[in-house]
DNA sequence: CGTCAGATTGACAGTGCTCAAGTCCAGTGG
DNA sequence: CCACTGGACTTGAGCACTGTCAATCTGACG
C-alpha cells in the first residue's frame, strides 16, 4: 500500500481532525486553543475502524497509547488468576481508554469493540511531553483520570450497596445520561452490549438481568425489545436507582 | 503563637523533609533528583497531626490539595443521595488522598483519620505547575492515578464476583502486602478500622465479617483478637481469596 | 464498677444464583 | 425464499448465601 494511499490518507486525516470533530467539546483537547489543538492533532494516529468483536488491545500487552473513542463502543474485560472474567467498563464516544495502563506499563484488561468502532490513538509518551507545554491539556488529562476515579467509586457503591433492581435502573439511567450528553436521545437507544455483558458488569446473573428488565417493562418504566430500548419514565427509573432501603 | 514557634516550626519542617522521610521511595517524589526534591519539598504544607476521628476534609468542600499520608491511616466515606454511606477507600502511609477531587473541583467524599495520623498537604495548583518543569514528578502523578484506577478495578471484581469469604481473605492478604511493602511485618499488625468499616468497605454486614473471621480463626488461617491480627497461613489465605468457583 | 460502643453469636428469611427448559432471532446454506 | 442452526434471551423452580433482627458478650474508659 504505497504512495497512492497518501492522498486518501490525508483526506481521511482531514475529516478526522480534532477541530472538525463533533466530540471536541467533550474530548481531551476540549480546553485547547486552535493553534494548540493543531499540535495535539499532530500526535494522533488514526486507525482503521474496528469491527464488532475485534480487540483494540489485549490484557498485559505493553502500554503505549491511550485511545479516544470517536464512534461506536467498547468493553474492557479483565481476567485475573483462576477466576472468571470481569467486565470493568463500557466506553462510549469521547471517552478515554487505557489510562489504567500507565502505572504498570501494560494494559490491565482486554478492550473489545461491541460494534463497528473508530478510535483515535494517542501515543502516551508524546501526550506526556505535549502536556508539559500545554497546561490546559495537562489539566484535562488529570481531570479525565480523576473523573474515572469518581465513576469507579460510584460503581463500587452500586456493587456493594444496591439491589439488582437498583443496579439495572442505575445502569439505564446512566446510559441515558451519557447519550444525552453526547447529543443523542436519552429516551431511545440501542444497546451495543449483550445481556451477559450487562450482567457481568453489574455483578448479576444473566437471568436476573432478563427478569428485572421484564419487570421494569411491565411496570411501564421502559420498553425493551431485544437491544432496542425506550425509556418511558426516566424519573421513576432514577427513583428506583436511588431508592431508600437497599437490600 | 508568635515567633517562638518559628524555631520549632523549622525544626519540625526539617524532620519532615522529603529527603529524610522514610517513605520517599514510595511517595510522590520517588523519582526526583535531590535538587528537584527540594523544589517539591518547598510547596508542601505540614499539618498538625489529626487525632482519631478527626476529618481531613469533608465531602463537597472545595478541592485545593492532595495529601500524602505520612503515618497513621484514614478512610474515605461518600454519602450519596438518600442512600447509606459507602466507605470507598482506606489510605496507608505514602498513599495519595484526594486525587478524585480534581475533576469536579470538590472532594467526592469525607476523609477521616482512623488513628493519630500525619499528612503532607500538597496544594494542587502548585503541584500542577511544578509538574510542568519536573517530568518525573508528572509521570509519578500520572502513575499514582493510574494505579488507583487499577486498584479500583480490582475492587469492582471483588465486589461483583467474590463471596464473603473471598472478600475477607483478599482484604487481609491485601493489607498484609501493603504492610510488607512499607517495611512492616506482613504477618502481624493492628487494624485501625472497625468491623463496621471493613464490612462497609467490602459490601458485607458486620455480622458476616465477624462470623467469617471466626471461621478463618478456627481454620487456622489467622489469629484475631480484637483489632490485633496475626496471619498464620498467608498462602492458604491467598488461595481462599482466589479460589475457583466463586458464588 | 458501671456504661456504652463495638463485637460476637444465633435464628430466620429473602434476594439472587444455579440448573434446566424452552423461545426468539440472525445469519447461513440449500 | 425458506428451513436450519447456533447463540442470545426468557422463563421457571429450588436453594444457598448472606442480610436482618435480636440477644449477649467484651473491653475500654470514666
Coordinates of C-alpha atoms (C1' of nucleotides) in Angstrom, one line a residue:
Chain A
X1 CA 0.0 0.0 0.0
X2 CA 2.3 2.7 -1.3
X3 CA 2.1 6.3 -2.1
X4 CA -1.4 6.3 -3.7
X5 CA -2.7 5.9 -0.2
X6 CA -1.1 9.2 0.9
X7 CA -3.8 11.3 -0.8
X8 CA -6.6 9.3 0.7
X9 CA -4.9 9.2 4.0
X10 CA -4.6 12.9 4.1
X11 CA -8.2 13.4 3.3
X12 CA -9.2 10.9 5.9
X13 CA -6.9 12.8 8.3
X14 CA -8.6 16.0 7.4
X15 CA -12.0 14.5 8.0
X16 CA -10.9 13.4 11.4
X17 CA -9.1 16.4 12.6
X18 CA -10.0 17.4 16.2
X19 CA -11.1 20.8 15.0
X20 CA -13.8 19.3 12.9
X21 CA -14.7 16.5 15.3
X22 CA -18.1 16.8 16.8
X23 CA -16.7 15.5 20.1
X24 CA -14.1 18.1 20.6
X25 CA -16.1 19.7 23.3
X26 CA -16.2 16.5 25.3
X27 CA -12.8 15.0 24.4
X28 CA -9.3 15.5 25.7
X29 CA -8.4 18.7 23.7
X30 CA -11.6 20.4 25.0
X31 CA -9.8 23.3 26.5
X32 CA -7.2 24.0 23.8
X33 CA -6.9 27.0 21.7
X34 CA -6.9 26.5 17.9
X35 CA -3.2 26.5 17.4
X36 CA -2.6 24.2 20.4
X37 CA -5.2 21.9 19.0
X38 CA -3.2 21.6 15.9
X39 CA -0.2 20.4 17.9
X40 CA -2.3 17.9 19.7
X41 CA -3.8 16.8 16.5
X42 CA -0.4 16.1 15.1
X43 CA 0.4 13.4 17.5
X44 CA -2.8 11.5 17.0
X45 CA -2.8 8.3 14.9
X46 CA -5.9 7.5 13.1
X47 CA -6.9 3.9 13.0
X48 CA -8.9 1.7 10.7
X49 CA -12.3 1.1 12.3
X50 CA -12.6 -1.9 14.5
X51 CA -15.3 -4.4 13.6
X52 CA -17.6 -5.9 16.1
X53 CA -15.7 -8.3 18.3
X54 CA -12.2 -7.1 17.3
X55 CA -9.8 -6.2 20.1
X56 CA -8.2 -2.8 20.5
X57 CA -5.5 -4.3 22.7
X58 CA -5.0 -7.3 24.9
X59 CA -4.5 -7.6 28.6
X60 CA -0.8 -7.5 29.6
X61 CA 0.4 -6.2 26.3
X62 CA 2.7 -3.2 26.6
X63 CA 1.1 0.1 27.3
X64 CA 1.9 2.6 24.5
X65 CA -1.1 4.7 23.9
X66 CA -4.4 5.9 25.2
X67 CA -7.3 5.9 22.9
X68 CA -10.2 8.3 22.5
X69 CA -13.4 6.7 21.2
X70 CA -14.7 8.5 18.1
X71 CA -17.7 6.4 17.4
X72 CA -19.1 3.0 18.4
X73 CA -18.4 1.5 21.8
X74 CA -16.1 -0.9 23.6
X75 CA -15.9 -3.0 26.6
X76 CA -12.9 -3.7 28.9
X77 CA -12.5 -7.2 30.3
X78 CA -10.0 -8.3 32.9
X79 CA -9.1 -11.9 33.5
X80 CA -7.5 -12.5 36.8
X81 CA -5.9 -15.6 38.1
X82 CA -8.2 -18.6 38.0
X83 CA -11.3 -16.5 38.3
X84 CA -13.9 -15.6 35.8
X85 CA -13.6 -12.5 33.6
X86 CA -14.7 -9.2 34.9
X87 CA -16.1 -6.6 32.6
X88 CA -14.9 -3.4 34.2
X89 CA -16.0 -0.7 31.8
X90 CA -18.0 0.3 28.8
X91 CA -16.6 3.1 26.7
X92 CA -18.6 5.5 24.6
X93 CA -17.6 8.2 22.2
X94 CA -15.3 10.9 23.6
X95 CA -14.2 8.7 26.4
X96 CA -10.5 7.8 27.0
X97 CA -9.5 4.2 27.1
X98 CA -6.3 2.8 28.6
X99 CA -5.5 5.2 31.3
X100 CA -5.2 2.5 33.8
X101 CA -2.3 1.0 32.0
X102 CA 0.2 3.9 32.7
X103 CA 1.3 2.7 36.1
X104 CA 2.4 -0.8 35.2
X105 CA 3.2 -0.1 31.6
X106 CA 0.9 -2.8 30.4
X107 CA -2.9 -2.8 29.8
X108 CA -4.7 -4.3 32.7
X109 CA -7.5 -5.6 30.6
X110 CA -8.5 -6.6 27.0
X111 CA -10.6 -4.0 25.2
X112 CA -13.0 -5.2 22.6
X113 CA -15.3 -3.4 20.2
X114 CA -19.0 -4.0 20.8
X115 CA -19.9 -2.7 17.3
X116 CA -18.1 -1.0 14.5
X117 CA -15.9 1.4 16.3
X118 CA -13.4 4.1 15.4
X119 CA -10.8 5.4 17.9
X120 CA -8.0 8.0 17.9
X121 CA -4.8 6.6 19.1
X122 CA -2.7 8.9 21.3
X123 CA 0.8 7.7 22.0
X124 CA 1.3 8.3 25.6
X125 CA 4.9 9.4 25.6
X126 CA 4.0 12.2 23.1
X127 CA 0.9 13.1 25.0
X128 CA 3.0 13.4 28.2
X129 CA 5.6 15.6 26.6
X130 CA 3.0 17.7 25.0
X131 CA 1.3 18.1 28.3
X132 CA 4.5 19.8 29.5
X133 CA 4.0 22.8 27.2
X134 CA 0.2 22.8 27.2
X135 CA -1.1 23.3 30.7
X136 CA -4.7 23.0 29.6
X137 CA -4.0 19.6 28.1
X138 CA -2.3 18.5 31.3
X139 CA -5.2 19.7 33.3
X140 CA -7.7 17.9 31.1
X141 CA -5.7 14.7 31.4
X142 CA -5.7 15.0 35.2
X143 CA -9.4 15.7 35.1
X144 CA -10.1 12.7 32.9
X145 CA -8.3 10.4 35.2
X146 CA -9.9 12.0 38.3
X147 CA -13.4 11.6 36.7
X148 CA -12.7 8.0 36.1
X149 CA -11.8 7.6 39.7
X150 CA -15.0 9.2 40.8
X151 CA -17.0 7.0 38.5
X152 CA -15.3 4.0 39.9
X153 CA -16.3 4.9 43.4
X154 CA -19.8 5.2 42.2
X155 CA -19.6 1.8 40.7
X156 CA -18.3 0.4 43.9
X157 CA -21.2 1.8 45.8
X158 CA -23.5 0.3 43.2
X159 CA -21.9 -3.1 43.6
X160 CA -21.8 -3.2 47.3
X161 CA -25.0 -1.5 48.4
X162 CA -27.6 -1.7 45.6
X163 CA -30.1 -4.4 44.8
X164 CA -30.4 -5.9 41.4
X165 CA -33.3 -3.6 40.6
X166 CA -31.3 -0.6 41.6
X167 CA -28.3 -1.7 39.7
X168 CA -30.2 -2.0 36.4
X169 CA -32.1 1.2 37.0
X170 CA -28.8 3.0 37.6
X171 CA -27.3 1.4 34.5
X172 CA -30.1 2.5 32.3
X173 CA -30.3 6.0 33.8
X174 CA -26.6 6.3 33.4
X175 CA -26.6 5.2 29.8
X176 CA -29.4 7.6 29.1
X177 CA -27.4 10.4 30.6
X178 CA -24.3 9.6 28.7
X179 CA -26.3 9.5 25.5
X180 CA -27.9 12.9 26.3
X181 CA -24.5 14.5 26.9
X182 CA -23.4 13.3 23.5
X183 CA -26.3 14.8 21.8
X184 CA -28.3 11.6 21.3
X185 CA -31.8 10.9 22.5
X186 CA -31.8 10.0 26.2
X187 CA -35.0 8.1 25.8
X188 CA -34.4 5.9 22.8
X189 CA -31.2 4.0 22.1
X190 CA -29.8 0.7 21.1
X191 CA -27.7 -1.4 23.5
X192 CA -24.4 -2.4 21.9
X193 CA -23.8 -4.9 24.7
X194 CA -25.4 -8.3 25.4
X195 CA -27.3 -9.2 28.5
X196 CA -24.4 -11.3 29.5
X197 CA -22.1 -8.2 29.3
X198 CA -24.6 -6.2 31.3
X199 CA -24.8 -8.9 33.9
X200 CA -21.1 -9.3 34.2
X201 CA -20.6 -5.6 34.5
X202 CA -23.3 -5.2 37.2
X203 CA -22.4 -8.3 39.1
X204 CA -25.6 -10.1 38.3
X205 CA -26.5 -13.3 36.6
X206 CA -27.9 -13.0 33.0
X207 CA -31.2 -14.5 34.2
X208 CA -31.6 -11.8 36.8
X209 CA -31.0 -9.1 34.2
X210 CA -33.6 -10.6 32.0
X211 CA -36.1 -11.0 34.7
X212 CA -35.8 -7.5 36.0
X213 CA -35.9 -6.0 32.6
X214 CA -39.2 -7.8 32.2
X215 CA -40.4 -6.4 35.4
X216 CA -39.4 -2.9 34.5
X217 CA -41.3 -3.3 31.3
X218 CA -44.5 -4.5 33.0
X219 CA -44.1 -1.5 35.4
X220 CA -44.1 0.8 32.4
X221 CA -40.6 2.1 33.2
X222 CA -39.0 1.0 29.9
X223 CA -39.9 -0.7 26.7
X224 CA -37.3 -3.2 25.7
X225 CA -37.2 -5.2 22.5
X226 CA -34.0 -7.1 22.1
X227 CA -31.4 -4.5 22.3
X228 CA -33.7 -1.6 21.4
X229 CA -34.5 0.4 24.5
X230 CA -37.1 3.1 25.1
X231 CA -37.1 4.8 28.4
X232 CA -40.7 5.6 29.2
X233 CA -40.3 7.0 32.7
X234 CA -36.9 8.3 33.4
X235 CA -37.9 10.0 36.6
X236 CA -39.3 6.8 38.1
X237 CA -36.3 4.9 36.9
X238 CA -33.9 7.3 38.6
X239 CA -36.0 7.0 41.7
X240 CA -35.7 3.2 41.7
X241 CA -32.0 3.6 41.2
X242 CA -31.7 5.7 44.4
X243 CA -34.4 4.2 46.4
X244 CA -34.1 4.2 50.2
X245 CA -33.9 0.8 52.0
X246 CA -31.5 -1.1 49.8
X247 CA -31.1 -4.8 50.1
Chain B
X1 CA 1.7 31.6 68.9
X2 CA 4.3 34.1 67.7
X3 CA 7.9 33.9 66.7
X4 CA 9.0 31.4 69.3
X5 CA 7.2 28.9 67.2
X6 CA 9.3 29.6 64.1
X7 CA 12.3 27.8 65.5
X8 CA 10.3 24.8 66.4
X9 CA 8.4 25.0 63.2
X10 CA 11.6 25.0 61.3
X11 CA 13.0 22.0 63.1
X12 CA 9.7 20.2 62.6
X13 CA 10.0 21.1 58.9
X14 CA 13.4 19.7 58.9
X15 CA 12.3 16.5 60.4
X16 CA 9.7 16.1 57.8
X17 CA 11.6 17.0 54.7
X18 CA 11.1 14.5 51.9
X19 CA 14.8 13.8 51.8
X20 CA 14.8 12.4 55.3
X21 CA 11.3 10.8 55.0
X22 CA 11.4 7.1 55.2
X23 CA 8.6 6.9 52.7
X24 CA 10.4 8.9 50.0
X25 CA 10.9 5.7 48.0
X26 CA 7.1 5.0 47.9
X27 CA 5.7 8.5 47.8
X28 CA 5.2 11.0 45.0
X29 CA 8.7 12.4 44.8
X30 CA 10.1 8.9 44.4
X31 CA 11.8 9.6 41.1
X32 CA 13.2 13.0 41.8
X33 CA 16.8 14.1 42.0
X34 CA 18.0 15.7 45.2
X35 CA 17.7 19.3 43.9
X36 CA 14.3 18.6 42.4
X37 CA 13.1 17.1 45.6
X38 CA 13.9 20.4 47.3
X39 CA 11.6 22.2 44.9
X40 CA 8.9 19.7 45.6
X41 CA 9.5 19.9 49.3
X42 CA 9.1 23.7 49.2
X43 CA 5.4 23.5 48.1
X44 CA 4.4 21.0 50.8
X45 CA 2.5 22.3 53.8
X46 CA 3.0 20.4 57.0
X47 CA 0.0 19.8 59.1
X48 CA -0.7 19.2 62.8
X49 CA -1.4 15.5 63.3
X50 CA -5.0 14.5 63.1
X51 CA -6.4 12.7 66.0
X52 CA -8.6 9.6 65.7
X53 CA -11.9 10.5 64.2
X54 CA -10.9 14.0 63.0
X55 CA -11.7 14.8 59.4
X56 CA -9.1 15.8 56.9
X57 CA -11.7 17.3 54.6
X58 CA -15.4 17.0 54.0
X59 CA -17.4 15.8 51.1
X60 CA -18.2 18.6 48.6
X61 CA -15.8 21.1 50.1
X62 CA -13.6 22.8 47.5
X63 CA -10.7 20.8 46.2
X64 CA -7.5 22.6 46.9
X65 CA -4.8 20.0 47.7
X66 CA -3.9 16.4 47.6
X67 CA -2.5 14.8 50.7
X68 CA 0.2 12.2 51.2
X69 CA -0.1 10.1 54.3
X70 CA 3.0 10.1 56.5
X71 CA 1.8 8.0 59.3
X72 CA -1.4 6.6 60.6
X73 CA -4.4 5.8 58.4
X74 CA -7.6 7.3 57.0
X75 CA -10.9 6.2 55.5
X76 CA -12.8 7.9 52.7
X77 CA -16.6 7.9 53.0
X78 CA -19.1 9.0 50.4
X79 CA -22.7 9.8 51.2
X80 CA -24.9 9.9 48.1
X81 CA -28.5 10.9 47.8
X82 CA -30.8 9.2 50.2
X83 CA -28.6 6.2 50.5
X84 CA -26.3 4.9 53.1
X85 CA -22.7 5.9 53.4
X86 CA -20.2 4.0 51.3
X87 CA -16.6 3.6 52.5
X88 CA -14.6 3.8 49.3
X89 CA -11.0 3.6 50.5
X90 CA -8.5 3.1 53.3
X91 CA -5.3 5.1 53.0
X92 CA -2.0 4.0 54.4
X93 CA 1.3 5.8 54.6
X94 CA 2.8 7.0 51.3
X95 CA -0.6 6.9 49.6
X96 CA -2.2 9.9 48.0
X97 CA -5.5 11.2 49.2
X98 CA -7.9 13.4 47.2
X99 CA -7.0 12.7 43.6
X100 CA -10.6 12.0 42.8
X101 CA -11.5 15.6 43.6
X102 CA -9.6 17.2 40.7
X103 CA -12.3 16.8 38.1
X104 CA -15.2 18.5 39.9
X105 CA -13.1 20.8 42.0
X106 CA -14.6 19.4 45.1
X107 CA -13.8 16.4 47.2
X108 CA -16.2 13.5 46.5
X109 CA -16.0 12.1 50.0
X110 CA -15.2 12.9 53.6
X111 CA -11.8 11.6 54.8
X112 CA -11.5 10.8 58.4
X113 CA -8.4 9.7 60.5
X114 CA -8.7 6.1 61.9
X115 CA -6.0 6.8 64.4
X116 CA -3.5 9.6 65.0
X117 CA -2.4 10.5 61.6
X118 CA 0.0 12.9 59.9
X119 CA -0.3 14.0 56.4
X120 CA 1.6 16.3 54.0
X121 CA -0.6 18.8 52.2
X122 CA 0.3 19.4 48.6
X123 CA -1.6 22.3 47.1
X124 CA -2.7 21.1 43.7
X125 CA -2.2 24.2 41.7
X126 CA 1.4 24.3 42.8
X127 CA 1.9 20.6 42.2
X128 CA 0.4 21.1 38.7
X129 CA 2.8 23.9 37.8
X130 CA 5.7 22.1 39.3
X131 CA 4.8 19.0 37.3
X132 CA 5.4 21.2 34.2
X133 CA 9.1 21.5 34.9
X134 CA 9.7 18.2 36.5
X135 CA 8.7 15.4 34.1
X136 CA 9.5 12.7 36.7
X137 CA 7.0 14.3 39.1
X138 CA 4.4 14.5 36.3
X139 CA 5.0 10.9 35.4
X140 CA 4.7 9.8 39.0
X141 CA 1.4 11.7 39.4
X142 CA 0.0 10.0 36.3
X143 CA 1.2 6.7 37.7
X144 CA -0.4 7.3 41.1
X145 CA -3.7 8.0 39.5
X146 CA -3.4 5.1 37.1
X147 CA -2.6 2.8 40.0
X148 CA -5.6 3.9 41.8
X149 CA -7.7 3.1 38.7
X150 CA -6.3 -0.3 38.6
X151 CA -6.9 -0.9 42.3
X152 CA -10.5 0.3 41.8
X153 CA -11.0 -2.3 39.0
X154 CA -9.7 -5.0 41.3
X155 CA -12.1 -3.8 43.9
X156 CA -15.0 -4.0 41.5
X157 CA -14.1 -7.5 40.7
X158 CA -14.0 -8.3 44.4
X159 CA -17.4 -6.7 44.9
X160 CA -19.2 -8.3 42.0
X161 CA -17.7 -11.8 41.8
X162 CA -16.4 -12.8 45.1
X163 CA -18.1 -14.5 48.1
X164 CA -17.9 -13.1 51.6
X165 CA -15.0 -15.5 52.4
X166 CA -13.0 -14.4 49.4
X167 CA -13.6 -10.8 50.1
X168 CA -12.3 -11.0 53.6
X169 CA -9.4 -13.2 52.5
X170 CA -8.5 -10.7 49.8
X171 CA -8.8 -7.9 52.3
X172 CA -6.4 -9.4 54.7
X173 CA -3.9 -10.6 52.1
X174 CA -4.0 -7.1 50.6
X175 CA -3.4 -5.4 53.9
X176 CA -0.6 -7.8 54.6
X177 CA 1.0 -6.9 51.3
X178 CA 0.6 -3.2 51.9
X179 CA 2.3 -3.5 55.2
X180 CA 5.1 -5.6 53.8
X181 CA 5.8 -3.0 51.1
X182 CA 6.1 -0.4 53.8
X183 CA 8.6 -2.4 55.8
X184 CA 6.2 -3.6 58.5
X185 CA 5.5 -7.2 59.3
X186 CA 3.2 -8.8 56.8
X187 CA 2.1 -11.3 59.5
X188 CA 1.3 -9.3 62.4
X189 CA -0.5 -5.9 62.5
X190 CA -3.2 -3.9 64.2
X191 CA -6.4 -3.0 62.3
X192 CA -7.1 0.7 62.6
X193 CA -10.6 0.2 61.3
X194 CA -13.6 -1.2 63.0
X195 CA -15.5 -4.3 61.8
X196 CA -18.2 -2.0 60.6
X197 CA -15.7 -0.1 58.4
X198 CA -14.5 -3.4 57.0
X199 CA -18.0 -4.6 56.3
X200 CA -19.0 -1.3 54.7
X201 CA -15.9 -1.3 52.5
X202 CA -16.3 -4.9 51.4
X203 CA -20.1 -4.7 51.0
X204 CA -20.8 -7.1 53.8
X205 CA -22.8 -6.9 57.0
X206 CA -20.8 -6.6 60.2
X207 CA -22.2 -9.9 61.4
X208 CA -20.9 -11.6 58.3
X209 CA -17.4 -10.1 58.9
X210 CA -17.5 -11.3 62.4
X211 CA -18.6 -14.8 61.5
X212 CA -16.1 -15.3 58.8
X213 CA -13.3 -14.0 60.9
X214 CA -14.3 -16.6 63.4
X215 CA -14.3 -19.3 60.8
X216 CA -10.8 -18.3 59.5
X217 CA -9.6 -18.5 63.0
X218 CA -10.9 -22.0 63.6
X219 CA -9.4 -23.0 60.3
X220 CA -6.0 -21.8 61.5
X221 CA -5.7 -19.1 58.8
X222 CA -5.4 -16.2 61.2
X223 CA -5.5 -15.4 64.8
X224 CA -7.6 -12.4 65.6
X225 CA -8.0 -10.8 68.9
X226 CA -10.0 -7.6 68.7
X227 CA -8.1 -5.5 66.3
X228 CA -4.8 -7.4 66.7
X229 CA -4.2 -9.7 63.7
X230 CA -1.8 -12.5 63.2
X231 CA -1.7 -14.1 59.8
X232 CA -0.9 -17.7 60.3
X233 CA -1.1 -19.1 56.8
X234 CA -0.8 -16.4 54.2
X235 CA -0.6 -18.9 51.4
X236 CA -3.8 -20.5 52.3
X237 CA -5.4 -17.2 52.8
X238 CA -4.3 -16.1 49.3
X239 CA -5.7 -19.3 48.0
X240 CA -9.1 -18.7 49.5
X241 CA -9.0 -15.2 48.1
X242 CA -8.6 -16.5 44.6
X243 CA -10.5 -19.7 44.8
X244 CA -12.2 -21.1 41.8
X245 CA -15.9 -21.5 41.8
X246 CA -17.0 -18.2 43.2
X247 CA -20.5 -17.7 44.4
Chain C
dC1 C1' -17.6 -0.7 89.0
dG2 C1' -20.9 1.0 85.6
dT3 C1' -21.5 2.3 81.0
dC4 C1' -21.6 2.1 76.2
dA5 C1' -19.9 1.3 71.8
dG6 C1' -18.1 -2.4 69.3
dA7 C1' -18.1 -7.3 68.6
dT8 C1' -19.9 -12.0 68.6
dT9 C1' -23.4 -15.5 68.2
dG10 C1' -28.0 -17.4 66.9
dA11 C1' -32.4 -17.9 64.2
dC12 C1' -34.7 -16.9 60.2
dA13 C1' -35.9 -15.2 55.8
dG14 C1' -35.2 -13.0 51.3
dT15 C1' -32.6 -11.9 47.2
dG16 C1' -30.5 -13.5 43.6
dC17 C1' -27.7 -17.7 41.8
dT18 C1' -27.9 -22.3 39.7
dC19 C1' -29.7 -25.6 36.9
dA20 C1' -32.9 -26.7 33.3
dA21 C1' -36.1 -25.9 29.5
dG22 C1' -37.9 -23.5 26.2
dT23 C1' -38.2 -19.4 22.8
dC24 C1' -36.6 -15.9 19.7
dC25 C1' -33.7 -14.2 16.2
dA26 C1' -29.9 -13.5 12.8
dG27 C1' -27.1 -15.5 9.8
dT28 C1' -26.2 -19.4 6.6
dG29 C1' -26.8 -22.6 3.1
dG30 C1' -29.7 -25.1 0.2
Chain D
dC1 C1' -37.3 -17.8 -0.3
dC2 C1' -37.2 -20.8 3.4
dA3 C1' -35.7 -24.2 6.5
dC4 C1' -31.8 -24.8 9.6
dT5 C1' -28.7 -23.9 13.2
dG6 C1' -26.5 -21.8 16.9
dG7 C1' -26.3 -18.2 20.0
dA8 C1' -28.7 -14.9 22.8
dC9 C1' -32.5 -14.3 25.5
dT10 C1' -36.5 -15.6 28.5
dT11 C1' -38.9 -18.2 31.9
dG12 C1' -39.5 -21.4 35.8
dA13 C1' -38.2 -24.0 40.2
dG14 C1' -35.4 -24.7 44.1
dC15 C1' -31.9 -23.5 47.3
dA16 C1' -27.8 -21.2 49.3
dC17 C1' -25.5 -17.3 50.9
dT18 C1' -25.7 -13.6 53.4
dG19 C1' -28.7 -9.8 55.3
dT20 C1' -31.8 -8.6 59.2
dC21 C1' -33.3 -8.7 63.7
dA22 C1' -32.3 -9.7 68.4
dA23 C1' -29.8 -11.0 72.3
dT24 C1' -25.5 -11.4 74.6
dC25 C1' -20.7 -10.6 75.4
dT26 C1' -16.4 -8.0 75.7
dG27 C1' -13.3 -4.4 76.7
dA28 C1' -12.1 0.4 77.0
dC29 C1' -12.8 4.3 79.7
dG30 C1' -14.6 7.3 83.0

